[in-house]
PDB file of C-alpha atoms in Angstrom:
ATOM      1  CA  UNK S   1      -1.366  33.435   3.748  1.00  0.00           C
ATOM      2  CA  UNK S   2       0.111  30.628   3.376  1.00  0.00           C
ATOM      3  CA  UNK S   3       3.512  29.981   2.099  1.00  0.00           C
ATOM      4  CA  UNK S   4       3.673  27.603  -1.325  1.00  0.00           C
ATOM      5  CA  UNK S   5       5.764  24.711  -0.062  1.00  0.00           C
ATOM      6  CA  UNK S   6       8.906  23.903  -1.406  1.00  0.00           C
ATOM      7  CA  UNK S   7       8.249  21.058  -3.995  1.00  0.00           C
ATOM      8  CA  UNK S   8      10.061  17.524  -3.536  1.00  0.00           C
ATOM      9  CA  UNK S   9      10.764  18.657   0.546  1.00  0.00           C
ATOM     10  CA  UNK S  10       9.666  16.805   3.414  1.00  0.00           C
ATOM     11  CA  UNK S  11       6.613  18.857   4.146  1.00  0.00           C
ATOM     12  CA  UNK S  12       5.541  18.964   0.263  1.00  0.00           C
ATOM     13  CA  UNK S  13       6.073  15.127   0.410  1.00  0.00           C
ATOM     14  CA  UNK S  14       3.693  14.349   3.166  1.00  0.00           C
ATOM     15  CA  UNK S  15       0.855  16.990   1.660  1.00  0.00           C
ATOM     16  CA  UNK S  16       1.376  14.970  -1.635  1.00  0.00           C
ATOM     17  CA  UNK S  17       0.421  11.709   0.543  1.00  0.00           C
ATOM     18  CA  UNK S  18      -2.680  13.506   2.046  1.00  0.00           C
ATOM     19  CA  UNK S  19      -3.767  15.064  -1.243  1.00  0.00           C
ATOM     20  CA  UNK S  20      -3.072  11.536  -3.385  1.00  0.00           C
ATOM     21  CA  UNK S  21      -5.513  10.027  -0.539  1.00  0.00           C
ATOM     22  CA  UNK S  22      -8.174  12.285  -1.354  1.00  0.00           C
ATOM     23  CA  UNK S  23      -8.388  11.765  -4.984  1.00  0.00           C
ATOM     24  CA  UNK S  24     -11.396   9.036  -5.129  1.00  0.00           C
ATOM     25  CA  UNK S  25     -10.832   8.273  -8.826  1.00  0.00           C
ATOM     26  CA  UNK S  26      -7.117   7.611  -8.902  1.00  0.00           C
ATOM     27  CA  UNK S  27      -6.700   4.861  -5.800  1.00  0.00           C
ATOM     28  CA  UNK S  28      -7.766   2.032  -8.038  1.00  0.00           C
ATOM     29  CA  UNK S  29      -5.019   2.581 -10.556  1.00  0.00           C
ATOM     30  CA  UNK S  30      -2.074   1.832  -8.140  1.00  0.00           C
ATOM     31  CA  UNK S  31      -3.863  -1.132  -6.415  1.00  0.00           C
ATOM     32  CA  UNK S  32      -1.257  -3.590  -4.550  1.00  0.00           C
ATOM     33  CA  UNK S  33       1.799  -1.477  -6.257  1.00  0.00           C
ATOM     34  CA  UNK S  34       3.522  -1.990  -2.712  1.00  0.00           C
ATOM     35  CA  UNK S  35       6.739  -0.069  -2.597  1.00  0.00           C
ATOM     36  CA  UNK S  36       8.231   2.231  -4.762  1.00  0.00           C
ATOM     37  CA  UNK S  37      11.498   4.498  -4.545  1.00  0.00           C
ATOM     38  CA  UNK S  38      11.512   8.101  -6.131  1.00  0.00           C
ATOM     39  CA  UNK S  39      15.041   9.041  -5.866  1.00  0.00           C
ATOM     40  CA  UNK S  40      16.923  11.848  -6.873  1.00  0.00           C
ATOM     41  CA  UNK S  41      20.178  10.980  -8.192  1.00  0.00           C
ATOM     42  CA  UNK S  42      21.714  14.636  -8.169  1.00  0.00           C
ATOM     43  CA  UNK S  43      20.635  14.716  -4.102  1.00  0.00           C
ATOM     44  CA  UNK S  44      18.264  18.391  -5.010  1.00  0.00           C
ATOM     45  CA  UNK S  45      15.402  16.111  -3.156  1.00  0.00           C
ATOM     46  CA  UNK S  46      14.031  14.617  -0.830  1.00  0.00           C
ATOM     47  CA  UNK S  47      14.027  11.132  -2.054  1.00  0.00           C
ATOM     48  CA  UNK S  48      11.199   8.689  -0.792  1.00  0.00           C
ATOM     49  CA  UNK S  49      10.151   5.178  -0.406  1.00  0.00           C
ATOM     50  CA  UNK S  50       6.258   5.050  -1.202  1.00  0.00           C
ATOM     51  CA  UNK S  51       4.302   2.246  -0.114  1.00  0.00           C
ATOM     52  CA  UNK S  52       0.774   2.059  -1.714  1.00  0.00           C
ATOM     53  CA  UNK S  53      -2.268  -0.438  -0.182  1.00  0.00           C
ATOM     54  CA  UNK S  54      -4.720  -2.687  -1.613  1.00  0.00           C
ATOM     55  CA  UNK S  55      -7.144  -0.136  -2.344  1.00  0.00           C
ATOM     56  CA  UNK S  56      -4.377   1.991  -4.184  1.00  0.00           C
ATOM     57  CA  UNK S  57      -3.793   4.414  -1.112  1.00  0.00           C
ATOM     58  CA  UNK S  58      -0.540   5.630  -0.462  1.00  0.00           C
ATOM     59  CA  UNK S  59       0.066   4.441   3.239  1.00  0.00           C
ATOM     60  CA  UNK S  60       3.560   5.339   4.001  1.00  0.00           C
ATOM     61  CA  UNK S  61       6.306   7.836   2.229  1.00  0.00           C
ATOM     62  CA  UNK S  62       9.401   7.259   4.017  1.00  0.00           C
ATOM     63  CA  UNK S  63      12.249   9.821   3.487  1.00  0.00           C
ATOM     64  CA  UNK S  64      15.320   7.691   2.365  1.00  0.00           C
ATOM     65  CA  UNK S  65      18.952   8.445   2.158  1.00  0.00           C
ATOM     66  CA  UNK S  66      19.913   5.126   0.681  1.00  0.00           C
ATOM     67  CA  UNK S  67      18.048   2.792  -1.913  1.00  0.00           C
ATOM     68  CA  UNK S  68      17.006  -0.640  -1.106  1.00  0.00           C
ATOM     69  CA  UNK S  69      18.174  -2.033  -4.584  1.00  0.00           C
ATOM     70  CA  UNK S  70      15.393  -4.844  -4.007  1.00  0.00           C
ATOM     71  CA  UNK S  71      12.576  -2.278  -4.475  1.00  0.00           C
ATOM     72  CA  UNK S  72      11.337  -0.622  -7.979  1.00  0.00           C
ATOM     73  CA  UNK S  73      13.501   2.407  -8.364  1.00  0.00           C
ATOM     74  CA  UNK S  74      12.479   5.512 -10.437  1.00  0.00           C
ATOM     75  CA  UNK S  75      15.769   7.900 -10.318  1.00  0.00           C
ATOM     76  CA  UNK S  76      16.184  10.979 -12.179  1.00  0.00           C
ATOM     77  CA  UNK S  77      17.977  14.728 -11.470  1.00  0.00           C
ATOM     78  CA  UNK S  78      15.892  17.427  -9.800  1.00  0.00           C
ATOM     79  CA  UNK S  79      15.032  18.936 -13.588  1.00  0.00           C
ATOM     80  CA  UNK S  80      13.696  15.884 -14.970  1.00  0.00           C
ATOM     81  CA  UNK S  81      11.481  15.468 -11.976  1.00  0.00           C
ATOM     82  CA  UNK S  82      10.206  19.108 -12.531  1.00  0.00           C
ATOM     83  CA  UNK S  83       9.851  18.669 -16.284  1.00  0.00           C
ATOM     84  CA  UNK S  84       7.607  15.123 -15.228  1.00  0.00           C
ATOM     85  CA  UNK S  85       5.636  16.997 -12.363  1.00  0.00           C
ATOM     86  CA  UNK S  86       5.188  19.592 -14.671  1.00  0.00           C
ATOM     87  CA  UNK S  87       3.422  17.319 -17.038  1.00  0.00           C
ATOM     88  CA  UNK S  88       6.178  18.659 -19.778  1.00  0.00           C
ATOM     89  CA  UNK S  89       7.181  14.956 -20.406  1.00  0.00           C
ATOM     90  CA  UNK S  90       5.095  11.874 -19.883  1.00  0.00           C
ATOM     91  CA  UNK S  91       6.272   9.016 -17.899  1.00  0.00           C
ATOM     92  CA  UNK S  92       6.470   6.452 -20.330  1.00  0.00           C
ATOM     93  CA  UNK S  93       8.779   8.677 -22.444  1.00  0.00           C
ATOM     94  CA  UNK S  94      10.446   9.902 -19.507  1.00  0.00           C
ATOM     95  CA  UNK S  95      11.717   6.295 -19.287  1.00  0.00           C
ATOM     96  CA  UNK S  96      11.921   5.260 -22.722  1.00  0.00           C
ATOM     97  CA  UNK S  97      13.964   8.558 -23.135  1.00  0.00           C
ATOM     98  CA  UNK S  98      15.967   7.647 -20.167  1.00  0.00           C
ATOM     99  CA  UNK S  99      15.096  10.786 -18.266  1.00  0.00           C
ATOM    100  CA  UNK S 100      14.031   8.934 -15.462  1.00  0.00           C
ATOM    101  CA  UNK S 101      16.081   5.776 -15.011  1.00  0.00           C
ATOM    102  CA  UNK S 102      13.858   2.778 -14.026  1.00  0.00           C
ATOM    103  CA  UNK S 103      15.524  -0.350 -12.115  1.00  0.00           C
ATOM    104  CA  UNK S 104      12.912  -2.903 -11.314  1.00  0.00           C
ATOM    105  CA  UNK S 105      10.588  -5.322 -12.079  1.00  0.00           C
ATOM    106  CA  UNK S 106       9.014  -5.100 -15.793  1.00  0.00           C
ATOM    107  CA  UNK S 107       6.074  -6.398 -14.515  1.00  0.00           C
ATOM    108  CA  UNK S 108       5.417  -2.698 -12.695  1.00  0.00           C
ATOM    109  CA  UNK S 109       5.951  -1.026 -16.411  1.00  0.00           C
ATOM    110  CA  UNK S 110       3.391  -3.330 -17.744  1.00  0.00           C
ATOM    111  CA  UNK S 111       0.622  -3.264 -14.743  1.00  0.00           C
ATOM    112  CA  UNK S 112       0.858   0.488 -13.936  1.00  0.00           C
ATOM    113  CA  UNK S 113       2.876   2.208 -16.294  1.00  0.00           C
ATOM    114  CA  UNK S 114       0.250   4.285 -18.123  1.00  0.00           C
ATOM    115  CA  UNK S 115      -1.131   5.524 -14.929  1.00  0.00           C
ATOM    116  CA  UNK S 116       1.921   7.021 -13.563  1.00  0.00           C
ATOM    117  CA  UNK S 117       1.098  10.256 -15.392  1.00  0.00           C
ATOM    118  CA  UNK S 118      -1.463  10.868 -12.578  1.00  0.00           C
ATOM    119  CA  UNK S 119       0.932  10.957  -9.957  1.00  0.00           C
ATOM    120  CA  UNK S 120       2.087  14.330 -12.297  1.00  0.00           C
ATOM    121  CA  UNK S 121      -1.649  15.164 -11.844  1.00  0.00           C
ATOM    122  CA  UNK S 122      -2.040  14.953  -8.427  1.00  0.00           C
ATOM    123  CA  UNK S 123       1.300  16.744  -7.733  1.00  0.00           C
ATOM    124  CA  UNK S 124      -0.558  19.891  -9.526  1.00  0.00           C
ATOM    125  CA  UNK S 125      -2.836  20.009  -6.434  1.00  0.00           C
ATOM    126  CA  UNK S 126      -0.465  20.145  -3.824  1.00  0.00           C
ATOM    127  CA  UNK S 127      -0.202  23.589  -2.289  1.00  0.00           C
TER     128      UNK S 127
END
């Protein structure tokens, strides 16, 4: 029997990428998103730079130890990332209340903000 993956580990992120790319109906919501950083402000998880292609597929998830300030950055403690992934709080509310800090162009929030909850939905499918 397979052991469940440790959430936010290198293996979990790899499985997340595969699971996301298998979701036929979600990719279109993130077309042309480009690169986005998901950062653990308390360093209690593996931070990544995700790259989305023109079809809304994740083409790379690079493990990072330093932020590239030129990219959009979503930053939170592991506890708050867990709350988001467990769907205890939605993406918009998390950003508006400061549970997840966002730094970057407001265009990203306006264009894709309502779809970010899909990220948590897919996380529920990763084993």
